[in-house]
XYZ file of C-alpha atoms in Angstrom:
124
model
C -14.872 -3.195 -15.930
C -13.641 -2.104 -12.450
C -13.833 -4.420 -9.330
C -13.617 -3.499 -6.033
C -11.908 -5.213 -3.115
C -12.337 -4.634 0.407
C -9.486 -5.516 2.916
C -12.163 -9.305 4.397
C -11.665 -10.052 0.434
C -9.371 -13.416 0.088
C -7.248 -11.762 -2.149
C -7.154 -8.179 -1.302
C -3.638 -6.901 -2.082
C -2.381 -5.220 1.350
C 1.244 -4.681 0.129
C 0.131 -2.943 -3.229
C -2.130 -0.920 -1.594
C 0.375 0.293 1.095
C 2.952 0.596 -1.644
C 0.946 3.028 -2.947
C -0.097 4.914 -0.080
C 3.095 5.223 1.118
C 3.739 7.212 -2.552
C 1.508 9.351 -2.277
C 0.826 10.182 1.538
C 2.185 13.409 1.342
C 0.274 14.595 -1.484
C -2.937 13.281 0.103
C -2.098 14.690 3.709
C -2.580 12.020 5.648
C -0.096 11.313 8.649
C -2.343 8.348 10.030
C -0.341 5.032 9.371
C -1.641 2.983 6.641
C -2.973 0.187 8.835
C -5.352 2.279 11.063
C -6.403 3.582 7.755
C -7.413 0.292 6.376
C -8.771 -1.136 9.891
C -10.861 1.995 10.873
C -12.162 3.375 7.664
C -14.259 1.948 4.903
C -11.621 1.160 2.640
C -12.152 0.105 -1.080
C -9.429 -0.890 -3.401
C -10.145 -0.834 -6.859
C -8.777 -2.373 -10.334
C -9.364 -2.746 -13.609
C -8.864 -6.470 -14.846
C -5.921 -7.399 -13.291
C -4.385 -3.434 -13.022
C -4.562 -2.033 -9.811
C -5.578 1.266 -9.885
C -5.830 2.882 -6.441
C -7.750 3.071 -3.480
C -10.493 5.319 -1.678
C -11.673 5.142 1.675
C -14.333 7.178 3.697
C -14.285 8.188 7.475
C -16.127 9.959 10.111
C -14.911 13.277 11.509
C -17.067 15.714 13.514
C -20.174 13.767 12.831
C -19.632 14.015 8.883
C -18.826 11.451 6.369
C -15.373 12.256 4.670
C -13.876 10.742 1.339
C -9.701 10.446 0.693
C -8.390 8.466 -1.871
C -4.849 7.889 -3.391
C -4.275 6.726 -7.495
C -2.153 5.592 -9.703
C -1.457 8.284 -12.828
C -3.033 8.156 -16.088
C -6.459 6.657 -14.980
C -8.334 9.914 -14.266
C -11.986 8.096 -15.836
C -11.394 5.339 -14.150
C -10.338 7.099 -10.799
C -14.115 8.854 -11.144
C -15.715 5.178 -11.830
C -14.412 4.219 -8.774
C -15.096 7.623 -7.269
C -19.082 7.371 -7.687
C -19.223 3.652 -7.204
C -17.878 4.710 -3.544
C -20.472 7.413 -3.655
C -23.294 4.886 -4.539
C -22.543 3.009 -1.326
C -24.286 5.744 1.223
C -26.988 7.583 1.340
C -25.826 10.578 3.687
C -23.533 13.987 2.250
C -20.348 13.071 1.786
C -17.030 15.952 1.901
C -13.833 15.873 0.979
C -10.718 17.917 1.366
C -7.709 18.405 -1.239
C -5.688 21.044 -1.989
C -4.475 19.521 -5.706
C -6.271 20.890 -8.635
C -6.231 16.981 -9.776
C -8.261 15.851 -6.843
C -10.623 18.527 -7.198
C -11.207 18.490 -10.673
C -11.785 14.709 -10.172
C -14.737 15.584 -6.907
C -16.381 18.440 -9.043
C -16.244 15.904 -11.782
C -18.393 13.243 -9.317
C -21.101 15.875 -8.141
C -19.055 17.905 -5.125
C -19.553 21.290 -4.551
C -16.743 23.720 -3.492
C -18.244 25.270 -0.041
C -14.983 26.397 1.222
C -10.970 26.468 1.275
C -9.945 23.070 -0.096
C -13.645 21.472 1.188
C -15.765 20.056 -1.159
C -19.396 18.784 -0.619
C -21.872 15.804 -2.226
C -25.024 16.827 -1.277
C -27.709 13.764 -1.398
């Protein structure tokens, strides 16, 4: 069963988390530093039992609702568990940007729609 943990949670796991990011930030493309991700952004860490599997967090730019995540390999079903668990949480479109086949496979998976270069849309 995956759990979530947000970064109020007692035991949220700040280090792993940043660990992570840190590993994949250039893959994800984004140059903000990990704290002003986790302190402006809804951010949602996610594991299953005691295996920490990633994290996915969802900001506002231009008036939209964006989704970016980072992962650990070898957890794709699990990634998308977490993935429309995140999605459950709001009732607007969401969008998301990647430029990995991985990612988008993952979105498409989830319910986006491809509406441009790298953009992808969930339409509620």
């Amino acid at each position: 069963m995956i759990t979530v943990k947000i970064p109020l949670d007692k035991n949220f796991d700040y280090k792993t988390c940043k660990k992570l990011y840190r590993k994949c930030r250039k893959l994800i493309g984004d140059d903000r530093d990990f704290r002003g991700i986790v302190e402006n952004t809804y951010f949602y860490s996610f594991y299953l039992g005691d295996e920490f599997l990633g994290c996915i967090y969802c900001y506002y730019k231009d008036d939209k609702l964006f989704l970016n995540g980072f992962a650990g390999r070898h957890h794709h079903k699990e990634n998308m568990e977490s993935m429309k668990l995140v999605l459950s949480y709001f009732s607007c479109d969401i969008y998301a940007e990647t430029k990995h086949k991985t990612a988008a496979y993952c979105l498409i998976e989830c319910g986006f729609k491809k509406i441009d270069d790298n953009l992808y849309k969930y339409e509620r």
